[in-house]
Structure formats: structure tokens, C-alpha cells
mmCIF file of C-alpha atoms in Angstrom:
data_model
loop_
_atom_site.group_PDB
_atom_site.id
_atom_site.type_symbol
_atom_site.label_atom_id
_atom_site.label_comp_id
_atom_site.label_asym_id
_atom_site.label_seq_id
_atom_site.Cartn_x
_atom_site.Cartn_y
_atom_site.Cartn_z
ATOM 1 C CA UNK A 23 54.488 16.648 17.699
ATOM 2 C CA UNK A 24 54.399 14.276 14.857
ATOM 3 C CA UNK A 25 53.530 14.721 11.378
ATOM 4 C CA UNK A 26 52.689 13.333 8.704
ATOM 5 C CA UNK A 27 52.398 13.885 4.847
ATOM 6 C CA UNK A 28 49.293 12.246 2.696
ATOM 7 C CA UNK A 29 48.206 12.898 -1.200
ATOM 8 C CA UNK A 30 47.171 16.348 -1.755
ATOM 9 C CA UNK A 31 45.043 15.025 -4.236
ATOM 10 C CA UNK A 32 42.354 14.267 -1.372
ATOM 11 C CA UNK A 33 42.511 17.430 0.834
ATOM 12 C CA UNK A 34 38.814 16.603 2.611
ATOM 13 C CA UNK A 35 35.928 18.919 2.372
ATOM 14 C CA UNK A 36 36.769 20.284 5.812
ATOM 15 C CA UNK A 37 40.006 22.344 4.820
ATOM 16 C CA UNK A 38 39.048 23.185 1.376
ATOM 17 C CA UNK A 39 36.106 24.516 2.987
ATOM 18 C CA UNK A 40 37.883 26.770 5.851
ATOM 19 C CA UNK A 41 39.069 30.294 5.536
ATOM 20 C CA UNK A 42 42.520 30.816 3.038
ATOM 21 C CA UNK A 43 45.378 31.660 4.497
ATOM 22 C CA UNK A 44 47.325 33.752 1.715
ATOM 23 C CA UNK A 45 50.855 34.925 1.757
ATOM 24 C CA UNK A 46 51.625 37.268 -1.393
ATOM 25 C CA UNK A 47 55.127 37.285 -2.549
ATOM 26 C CA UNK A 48 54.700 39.096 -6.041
ATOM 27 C CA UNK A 49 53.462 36.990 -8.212
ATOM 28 C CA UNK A 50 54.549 33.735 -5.648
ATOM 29 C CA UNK A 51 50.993 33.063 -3.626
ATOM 30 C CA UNK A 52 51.483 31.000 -1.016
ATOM 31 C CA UNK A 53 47.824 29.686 0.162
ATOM 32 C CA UNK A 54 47.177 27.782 3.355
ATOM 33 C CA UNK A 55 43.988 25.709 4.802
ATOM 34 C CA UNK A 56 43.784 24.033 8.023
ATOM 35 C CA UNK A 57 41.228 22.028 9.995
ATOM 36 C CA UNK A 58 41.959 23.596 13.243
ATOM 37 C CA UNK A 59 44.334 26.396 14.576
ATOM 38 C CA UNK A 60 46.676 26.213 17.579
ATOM 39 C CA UNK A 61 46.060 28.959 19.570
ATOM 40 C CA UNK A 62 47.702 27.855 22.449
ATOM 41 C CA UNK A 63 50.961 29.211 23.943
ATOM 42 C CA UNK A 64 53.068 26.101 25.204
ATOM 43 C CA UNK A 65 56.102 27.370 26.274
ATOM 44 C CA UNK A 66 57.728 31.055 27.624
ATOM 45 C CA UNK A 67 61.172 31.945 27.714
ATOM 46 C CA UNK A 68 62.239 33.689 29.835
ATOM 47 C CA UNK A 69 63.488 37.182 29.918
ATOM 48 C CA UNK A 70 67.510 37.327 29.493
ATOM 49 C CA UNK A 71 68.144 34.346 30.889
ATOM 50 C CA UNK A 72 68.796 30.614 28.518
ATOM 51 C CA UNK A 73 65.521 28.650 30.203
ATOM 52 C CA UNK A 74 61.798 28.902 29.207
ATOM 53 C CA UNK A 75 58.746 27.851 31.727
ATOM 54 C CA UNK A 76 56.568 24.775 29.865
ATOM 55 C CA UNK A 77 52.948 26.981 30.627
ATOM 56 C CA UNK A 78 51.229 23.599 30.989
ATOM 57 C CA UNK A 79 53.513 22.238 33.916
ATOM 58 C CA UNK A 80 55.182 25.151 35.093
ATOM 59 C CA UNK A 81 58.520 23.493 34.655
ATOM 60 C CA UNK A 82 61.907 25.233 33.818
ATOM 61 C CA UNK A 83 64.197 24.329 31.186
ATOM 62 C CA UNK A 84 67.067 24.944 29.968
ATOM 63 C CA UNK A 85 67.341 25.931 26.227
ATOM 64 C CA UNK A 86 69.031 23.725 23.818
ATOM 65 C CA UNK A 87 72.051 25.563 21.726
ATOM 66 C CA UNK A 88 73.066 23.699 18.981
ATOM 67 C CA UNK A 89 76.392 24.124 17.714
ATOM 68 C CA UNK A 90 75.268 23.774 14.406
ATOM 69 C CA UNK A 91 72.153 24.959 12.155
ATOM 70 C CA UNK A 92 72.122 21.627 10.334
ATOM 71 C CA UNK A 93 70.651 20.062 14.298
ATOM 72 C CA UNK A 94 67.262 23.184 13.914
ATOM 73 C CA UNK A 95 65.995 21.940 10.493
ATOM 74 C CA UNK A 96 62.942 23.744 11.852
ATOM 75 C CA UNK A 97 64.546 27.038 12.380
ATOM 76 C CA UNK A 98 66.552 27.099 8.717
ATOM 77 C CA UNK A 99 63.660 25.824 6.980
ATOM 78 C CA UNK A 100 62.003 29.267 7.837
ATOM 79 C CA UNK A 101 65.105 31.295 7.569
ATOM 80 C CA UNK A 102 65.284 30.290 3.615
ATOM 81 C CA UNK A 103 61.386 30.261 3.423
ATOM 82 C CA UNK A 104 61.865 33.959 4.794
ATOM 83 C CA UNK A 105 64.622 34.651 2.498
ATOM 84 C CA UNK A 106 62.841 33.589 -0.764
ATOM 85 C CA UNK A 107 59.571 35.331 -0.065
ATOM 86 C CA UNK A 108 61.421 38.247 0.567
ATOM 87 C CA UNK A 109 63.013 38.312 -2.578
ATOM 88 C CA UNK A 110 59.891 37.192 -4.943
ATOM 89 C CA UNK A 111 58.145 40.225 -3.392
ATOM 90 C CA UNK A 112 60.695 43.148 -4.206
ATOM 91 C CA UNK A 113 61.987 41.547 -7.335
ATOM 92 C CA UNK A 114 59.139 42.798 -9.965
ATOM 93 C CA UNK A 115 61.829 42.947 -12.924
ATOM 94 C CA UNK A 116 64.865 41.072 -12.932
ATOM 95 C CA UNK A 117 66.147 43.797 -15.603
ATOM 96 C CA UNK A 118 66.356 46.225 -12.343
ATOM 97 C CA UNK A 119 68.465 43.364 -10.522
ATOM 98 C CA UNK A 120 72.129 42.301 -10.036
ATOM 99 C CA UNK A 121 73.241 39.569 -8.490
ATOM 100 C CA UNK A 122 76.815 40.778 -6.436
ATOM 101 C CA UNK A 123 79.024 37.682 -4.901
ATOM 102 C CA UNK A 124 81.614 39.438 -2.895
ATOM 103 C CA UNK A 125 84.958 36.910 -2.064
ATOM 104 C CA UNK A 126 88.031 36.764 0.354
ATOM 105 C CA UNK A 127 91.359 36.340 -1.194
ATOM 106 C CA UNK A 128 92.629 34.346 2.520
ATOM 107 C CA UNK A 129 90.528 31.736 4.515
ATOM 108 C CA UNK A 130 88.440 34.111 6.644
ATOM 109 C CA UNK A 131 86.507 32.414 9.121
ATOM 110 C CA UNK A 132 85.515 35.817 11.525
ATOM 111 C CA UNK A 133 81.919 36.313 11.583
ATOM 112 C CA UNK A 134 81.737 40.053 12.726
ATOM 113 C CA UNK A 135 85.035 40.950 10.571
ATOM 114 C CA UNK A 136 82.952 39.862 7.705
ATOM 115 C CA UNK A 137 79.626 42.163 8.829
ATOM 116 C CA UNK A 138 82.030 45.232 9.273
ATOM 117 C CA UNK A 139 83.860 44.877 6.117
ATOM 118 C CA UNK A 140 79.738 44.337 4.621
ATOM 119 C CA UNK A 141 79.085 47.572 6.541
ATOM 120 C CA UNK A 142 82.115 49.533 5.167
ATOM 121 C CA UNK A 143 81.794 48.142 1.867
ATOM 122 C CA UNK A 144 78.131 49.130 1.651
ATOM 123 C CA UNK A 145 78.854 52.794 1.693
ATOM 124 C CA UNK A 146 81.464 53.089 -0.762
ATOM 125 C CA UNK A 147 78.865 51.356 -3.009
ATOM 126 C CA UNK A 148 76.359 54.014 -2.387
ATOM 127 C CA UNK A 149 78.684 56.526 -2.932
ATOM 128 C CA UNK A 150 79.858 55.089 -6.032
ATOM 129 C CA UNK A 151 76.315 55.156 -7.064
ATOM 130 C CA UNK A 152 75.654 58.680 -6.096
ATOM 131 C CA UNK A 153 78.934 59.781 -8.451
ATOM 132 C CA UNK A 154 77.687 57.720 -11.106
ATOM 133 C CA UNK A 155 74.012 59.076 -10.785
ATOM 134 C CA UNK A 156 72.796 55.567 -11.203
ATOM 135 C CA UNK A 157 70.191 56.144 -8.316
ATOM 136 C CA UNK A 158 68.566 54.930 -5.238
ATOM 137 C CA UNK A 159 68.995 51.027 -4.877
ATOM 138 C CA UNK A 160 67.492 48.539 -2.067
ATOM 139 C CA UNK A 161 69.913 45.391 -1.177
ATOM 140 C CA UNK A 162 69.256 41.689 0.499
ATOM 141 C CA UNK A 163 72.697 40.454 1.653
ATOM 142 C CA UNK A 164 73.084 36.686 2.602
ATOM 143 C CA UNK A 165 76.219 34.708 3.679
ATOM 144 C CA UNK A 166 77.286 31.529 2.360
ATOM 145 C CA UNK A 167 79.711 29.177 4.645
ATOM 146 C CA UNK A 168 82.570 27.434 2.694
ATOM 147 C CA UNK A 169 83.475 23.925 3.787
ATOM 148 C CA UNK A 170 86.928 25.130 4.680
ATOM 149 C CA UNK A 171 85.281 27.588 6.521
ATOM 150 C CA UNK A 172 85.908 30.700 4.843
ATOM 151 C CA UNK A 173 82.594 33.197 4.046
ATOM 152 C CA UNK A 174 80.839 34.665 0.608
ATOM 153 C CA UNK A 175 78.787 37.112 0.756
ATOM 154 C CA UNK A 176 75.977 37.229 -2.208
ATOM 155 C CA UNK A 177 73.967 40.577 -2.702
ATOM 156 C CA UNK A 178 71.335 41.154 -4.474
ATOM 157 C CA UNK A 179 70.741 44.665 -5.816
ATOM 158 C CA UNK A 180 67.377 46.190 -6.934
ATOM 159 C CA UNK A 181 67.620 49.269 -8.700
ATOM 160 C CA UNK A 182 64.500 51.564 -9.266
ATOM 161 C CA UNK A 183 65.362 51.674 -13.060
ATOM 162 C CA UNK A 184 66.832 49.158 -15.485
ATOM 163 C CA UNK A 185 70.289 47.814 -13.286
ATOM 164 C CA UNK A 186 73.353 49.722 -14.492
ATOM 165 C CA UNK A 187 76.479 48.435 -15.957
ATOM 166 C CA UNK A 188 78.923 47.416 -13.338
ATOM 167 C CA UNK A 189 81.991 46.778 -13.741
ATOM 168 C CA UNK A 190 83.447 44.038 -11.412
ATOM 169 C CA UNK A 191 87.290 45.782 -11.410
ATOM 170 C CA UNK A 192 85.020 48.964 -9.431
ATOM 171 C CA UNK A 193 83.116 46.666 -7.269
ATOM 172 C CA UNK A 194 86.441 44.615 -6.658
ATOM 173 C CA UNK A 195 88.459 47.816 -5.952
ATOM 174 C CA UNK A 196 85.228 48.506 -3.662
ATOM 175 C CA UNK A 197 85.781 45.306 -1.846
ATOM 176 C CA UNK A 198 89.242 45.547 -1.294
ATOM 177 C CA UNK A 199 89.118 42.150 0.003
ATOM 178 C CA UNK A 200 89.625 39.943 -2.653
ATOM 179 C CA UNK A 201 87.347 38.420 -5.607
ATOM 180 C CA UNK A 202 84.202 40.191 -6.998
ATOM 181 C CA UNK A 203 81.442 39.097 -9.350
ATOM 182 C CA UNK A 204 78.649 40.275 -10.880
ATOM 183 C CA UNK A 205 75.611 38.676 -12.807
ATOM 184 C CA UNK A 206 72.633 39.934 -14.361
ATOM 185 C CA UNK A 207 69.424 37.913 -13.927
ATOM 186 C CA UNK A 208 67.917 35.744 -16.723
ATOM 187 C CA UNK A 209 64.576 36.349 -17.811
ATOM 188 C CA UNK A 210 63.683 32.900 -18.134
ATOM 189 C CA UNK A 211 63.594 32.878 -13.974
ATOM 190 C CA UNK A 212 60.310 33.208 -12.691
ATOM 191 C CA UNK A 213 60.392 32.333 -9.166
ATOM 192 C CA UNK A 214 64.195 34.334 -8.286
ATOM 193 C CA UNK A 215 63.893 33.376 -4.765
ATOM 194 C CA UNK A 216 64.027 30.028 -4.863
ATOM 195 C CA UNK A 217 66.637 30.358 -7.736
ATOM 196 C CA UNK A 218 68.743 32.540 -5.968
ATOM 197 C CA UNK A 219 68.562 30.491 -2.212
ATOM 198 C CA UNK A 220 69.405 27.391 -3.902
ATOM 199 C CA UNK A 221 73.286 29.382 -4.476
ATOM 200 C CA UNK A 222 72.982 29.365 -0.192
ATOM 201 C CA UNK A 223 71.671 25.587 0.472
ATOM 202 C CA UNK A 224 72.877 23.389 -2.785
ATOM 203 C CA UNK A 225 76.500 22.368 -2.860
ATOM 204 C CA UNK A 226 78.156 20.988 -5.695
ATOM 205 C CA UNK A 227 79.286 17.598 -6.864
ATOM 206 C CA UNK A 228 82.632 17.209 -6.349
ATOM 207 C CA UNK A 229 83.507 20.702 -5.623
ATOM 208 C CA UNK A 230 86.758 21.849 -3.139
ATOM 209 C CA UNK A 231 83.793 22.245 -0.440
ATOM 210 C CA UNK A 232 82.409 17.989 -1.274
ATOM 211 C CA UNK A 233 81.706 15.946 1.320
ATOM 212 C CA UNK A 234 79.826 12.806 2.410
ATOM 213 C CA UNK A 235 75.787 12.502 3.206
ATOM 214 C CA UNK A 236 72.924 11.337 2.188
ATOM 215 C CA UNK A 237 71.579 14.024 0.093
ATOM 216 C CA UNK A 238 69.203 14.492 -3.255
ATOM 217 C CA UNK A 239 71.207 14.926 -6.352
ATOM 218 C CA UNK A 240 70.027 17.289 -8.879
ATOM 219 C CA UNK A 241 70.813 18.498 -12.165
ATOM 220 C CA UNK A 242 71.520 22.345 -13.022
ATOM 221 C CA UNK A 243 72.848 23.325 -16.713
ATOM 222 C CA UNK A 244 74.746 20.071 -16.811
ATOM 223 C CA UNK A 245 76.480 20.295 -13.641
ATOM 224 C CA UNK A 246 75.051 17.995 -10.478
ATOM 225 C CA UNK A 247 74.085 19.873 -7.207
ATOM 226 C CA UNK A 248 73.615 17.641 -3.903
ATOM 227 C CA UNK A 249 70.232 19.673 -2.470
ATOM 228 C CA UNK A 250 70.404 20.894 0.970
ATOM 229 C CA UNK A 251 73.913 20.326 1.889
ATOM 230 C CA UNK A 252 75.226 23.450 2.445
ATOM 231 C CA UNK A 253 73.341 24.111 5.444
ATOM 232 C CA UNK A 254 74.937 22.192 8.076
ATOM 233 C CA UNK A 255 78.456 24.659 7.188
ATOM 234 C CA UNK A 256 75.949 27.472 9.036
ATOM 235 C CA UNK A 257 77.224 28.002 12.221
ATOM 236 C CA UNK A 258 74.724 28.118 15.351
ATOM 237 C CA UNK A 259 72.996 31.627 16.264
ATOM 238 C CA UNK A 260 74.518 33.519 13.206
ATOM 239 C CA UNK A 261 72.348 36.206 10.905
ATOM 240 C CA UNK A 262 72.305 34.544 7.460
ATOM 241 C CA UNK A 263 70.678 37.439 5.740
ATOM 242 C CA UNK A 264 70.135 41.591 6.029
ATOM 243 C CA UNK A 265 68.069 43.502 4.029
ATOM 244 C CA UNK A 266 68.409 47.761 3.777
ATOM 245 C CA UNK A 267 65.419 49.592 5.009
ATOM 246 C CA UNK A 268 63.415 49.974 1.831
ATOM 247 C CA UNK A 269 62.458 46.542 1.501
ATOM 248 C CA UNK A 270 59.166 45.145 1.402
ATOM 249 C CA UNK A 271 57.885 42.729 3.269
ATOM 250 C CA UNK A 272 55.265 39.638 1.742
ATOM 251 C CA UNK A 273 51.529 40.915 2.489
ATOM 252 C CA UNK A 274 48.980 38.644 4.703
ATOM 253 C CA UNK A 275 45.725 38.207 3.752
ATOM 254 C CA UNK A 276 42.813 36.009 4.861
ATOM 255 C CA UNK A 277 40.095 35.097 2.429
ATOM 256 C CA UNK A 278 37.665 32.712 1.885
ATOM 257 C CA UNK A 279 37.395 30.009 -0.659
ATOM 258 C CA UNK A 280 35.807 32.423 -3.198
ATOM 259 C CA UNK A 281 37.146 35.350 -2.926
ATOM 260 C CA UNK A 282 40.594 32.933 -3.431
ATOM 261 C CA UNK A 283 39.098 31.539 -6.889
ATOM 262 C CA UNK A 284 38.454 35.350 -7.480
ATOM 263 C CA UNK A 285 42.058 36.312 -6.890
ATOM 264 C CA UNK A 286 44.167 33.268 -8.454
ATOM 265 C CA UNK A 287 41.738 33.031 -11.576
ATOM 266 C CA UNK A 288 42.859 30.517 -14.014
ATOM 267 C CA UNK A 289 46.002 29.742 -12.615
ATOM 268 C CA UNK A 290 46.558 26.320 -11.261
ATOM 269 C CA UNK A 291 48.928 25.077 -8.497
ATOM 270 C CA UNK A 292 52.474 24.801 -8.976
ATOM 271 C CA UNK A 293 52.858 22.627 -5.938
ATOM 272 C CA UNK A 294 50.726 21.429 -3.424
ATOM 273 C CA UNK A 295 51.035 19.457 -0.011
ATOM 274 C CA UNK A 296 48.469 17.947 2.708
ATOM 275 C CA UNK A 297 49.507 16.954 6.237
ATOM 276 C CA UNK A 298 48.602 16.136 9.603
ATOM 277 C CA UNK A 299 49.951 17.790 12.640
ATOM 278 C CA UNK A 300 49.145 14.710 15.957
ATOM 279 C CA UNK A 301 49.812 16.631 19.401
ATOM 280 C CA UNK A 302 48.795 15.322 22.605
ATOM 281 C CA UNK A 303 46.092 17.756 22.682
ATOM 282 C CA UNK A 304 45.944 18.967 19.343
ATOM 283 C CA UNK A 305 45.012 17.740 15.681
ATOM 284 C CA UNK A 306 45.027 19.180 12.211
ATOM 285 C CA UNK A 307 44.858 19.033 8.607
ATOM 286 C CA UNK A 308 46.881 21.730 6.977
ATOM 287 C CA UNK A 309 46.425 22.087 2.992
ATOM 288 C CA UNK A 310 49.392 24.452 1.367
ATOM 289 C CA UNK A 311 49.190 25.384 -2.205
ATOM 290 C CA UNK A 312 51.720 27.630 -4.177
ATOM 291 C CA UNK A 313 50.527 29.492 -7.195
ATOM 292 C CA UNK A 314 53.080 31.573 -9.732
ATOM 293 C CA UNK A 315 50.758 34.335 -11.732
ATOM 294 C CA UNK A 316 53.836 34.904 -14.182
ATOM 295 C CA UNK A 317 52.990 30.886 -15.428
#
């Protein structure tokens, strides 16, 4: 399938016209428009097995496993899509947050060492909580590779009251495994998820983890970032994030054009996108627009 990208300015009368496509992350409202849907199934996979059947041609083929995330852009582009909308939807106040980056003292490279010590870890917080009477809290945990392989783990804590005090010697005595920190929120933040995901892709000018490609430079606070290059350090077929039970997911919704002007109001895009999808049997204009109520 190729695609291709043209000026949102000049979304034709054809998508703006078509039923919205909303997906409400708090006050992040993701709209989408589209000439035509795809309601076609093209492949199967099949059951247990590493093939899939191509529907149209009945073929088998084999899957392809990539030893790297970095060679699915596809796949990781939803994974941290996923990621932020989950987090703009359960993080209302950022005063009920803390942002936890939990550290090995050693070079620990062992994937499901690092999900029991999460698992082990995750208790002792709750019942530090409990003795502390600090209340019921909700969690999203997501790794973060190292380019000497070793693993962080960043979680993000939402209390149902205003976040307690921490202190990071009780977290880091909680840990046991090395280096704890722990950061309130800023106010001035109003999209988190994208803030906080950018900790997971963005790597660092000349940090111990710098190396060479051809990536975007940006500019945080003084300090350069290259954009996106963390994420070919995630390893192929591993969990980036977990969430405990209590979290919400984004709500669906399907409107049309009026009721939309109805629900967004005043507020104007903060970004907005057209392209065209050109399959050998398929064609369409999809029009996404991303709205932030807090602006």
C-alpha cells in the first residue's frame, strides 16, 4: 500500500463531509475523516502456528519476525500512539501524578528478570501505601532499553487525591535493585502523554547511550534530543508497557460533522494531516485532526 501526505489545508468536500471518527483521550480529541473505509479482511493467521493464508489467493506464508522493533515502524507507531492516549485519558490532574523511574545498579539485560522484580516490587509499593494510608493508586509501567543494553523502568502513578510525598530513599529501599527517582508533574504540561513517551523514544545528544543516524534534532530546556532514536534499542516481540486494572481506556465515538462543531466548540486544531491510502483495490482520503480542550 502506498501513501501519501498532501496540505491539510485542502481536505475536499468529500471527507469533511463524511461521518467523524472521534477518539477521546481527556481533553486530547483525536478526530478522523475518510473518503472510503476498508472493510476487507486481507490476510488470516493462522491459529498457533508462524504463517497466515493471503484470503484473496489462498496462499500461505510465513510470518516475518524481526529481530528488532526499529524494522515494524508500523507496529511501534501504535504501541506509543496507544501509550499516550492512555495516559491523556486517566491523567485529569497532574497534582494526583508521580512520575517513578526505577534503575539497575549492574548492566541487566534479562527481560523477564526485569517483569518479576516489576511484579515483586509492585506489592511492596502497595503495601507501603496501605501503612502510610495514602490510598488506592492506578499505575502505567513502560520500559526503556539502554544502548548498552541494560533496562529502566518509568511508572507513572495516579493517585485518587493530591500525589503524596515520596521519598526516593523508601522507593529505593523498595527497589532493592539499584537507583530510584521520583518527579512530580509540571503544570505547565498539557498533553502528559506525549510529554511523558518522548522519555521512551527521544535519546539524547551525546549521552553514554549516542549513536549514529539520521534523526530530527530537537531542543528541550536547553539540552538537544535526537527524536525517535530510542526505538530501534526495543527488542522484537517484547511488552513495552502494563497498566493495573483500574485504568481507563480512550472512548470511541462516531459523529457527524455537527454534532463535532457541537462538541469541540471554539477550539481549533492543534495539528492536522491529510493523506491518501493507493491499494490495488482500494483508495482513500483520510483527514486526522487533534484538538486539546485545556488550550
Amino acid at each position: 500500500m502506498e501513501i501519501f501526505k498532501r496540505d491539510a489545508d485542502f481536505a475536499p468536500r468529500k471527507v469533511l463531509d463524511g461521518l467523524c471518527y472521534l477518539t477521546v483521550c481527556g481533553d486530547i480529541i483525536e478526530v478522523k475523516q475518510m473518503t472510503s473505509r476498508n472493510s476487507k479482511q486481507n490476510i488470516q493467521f493462522l491459529e498457533n502456528s508462524d504463517f497466515y493464508q493471503v484470503l484473496s489467493t489462498g496462499e500461505i506464508k510465513k510470518k516475518n519476525i524481526n529481530e528488532k522493533r526499529i524494522d515494524d515502524t508500523k507496529e511501534l507507531r501504535k504501541t506509543f500512539k496507544d501509550l499516550r492516549d492512555i495516559i491523556n485519558t486517566n491523567v485529569v490532574d497532574v497534582s494526583y501524578c508521580r512520575w517513578v523511574t526505577l534503575t539497575y545498579a549492574e548492566n541487566m539485560t534479562d527481560n523477564k528478570r526485569l517483569c518479576n522484580d516489576f511484579n515483586k516490587f509492585i506489592k511492596r509499593f502497595k503495601y507501603y501505601c496501605d501503612t502510610k494510608n495514602y490510598g488506592h493508586f492506578e499505575y502505567i509501567n513502560a520500559v526503556e532499553p539502554q544502548g548498552r543494553g541494560a533496562w529502566h523502568c518509568h511508572l507513572l502513578f495516579i493517585f485518587e487525591r493530591k500525589a503524596p510525598y515520596i521519598a526516593n530513599k523508601d522507593l529505593k529501599d523498595l527497589w532493592s535493585h539499584g537507583f530510584v527517582t521520583v518527579k512530580r508533574l509540571s503544570g505547565d504540561v498539557d498533553n502528559v502523554g506525549a510529554y511523558l513517551t518522548s522519555y521512551l523514544t527521544d535519546l539524547e545528544l551525546n549521552s553514554n547511550d549516542d549513536f549514529s543516524c539520521n534523526c530530527q534534532i530537537k531542543n528541550v530546556n536547553g539540552k538537544k534530543y535526537k527524536k525517535g532514536a530510542r526505538l530501534r534499542l526495543y527488542p522484537a516481540n517484547m511488552r513495552i508497557y502494563r497498566t493495573s486494572r483500574g485504568i481507563k481506556k480512550p472512548q470511541k465515538i462516531v459523529m457527524t460533522p455537527n454534532d463535532l462543531k457541537k462538541y469541540i466548540g471554539s477550539h481549533e486544531p492543534t495539528y492536522q494531516k491529510l493523506i491518501e491510502l493507493l491499494d490495488d483495490d482500494f483508495q482513500s482520503l483520510i483527514f486526522t485532526r487533534y484538538y486539546n480542550l485545556k488550550r
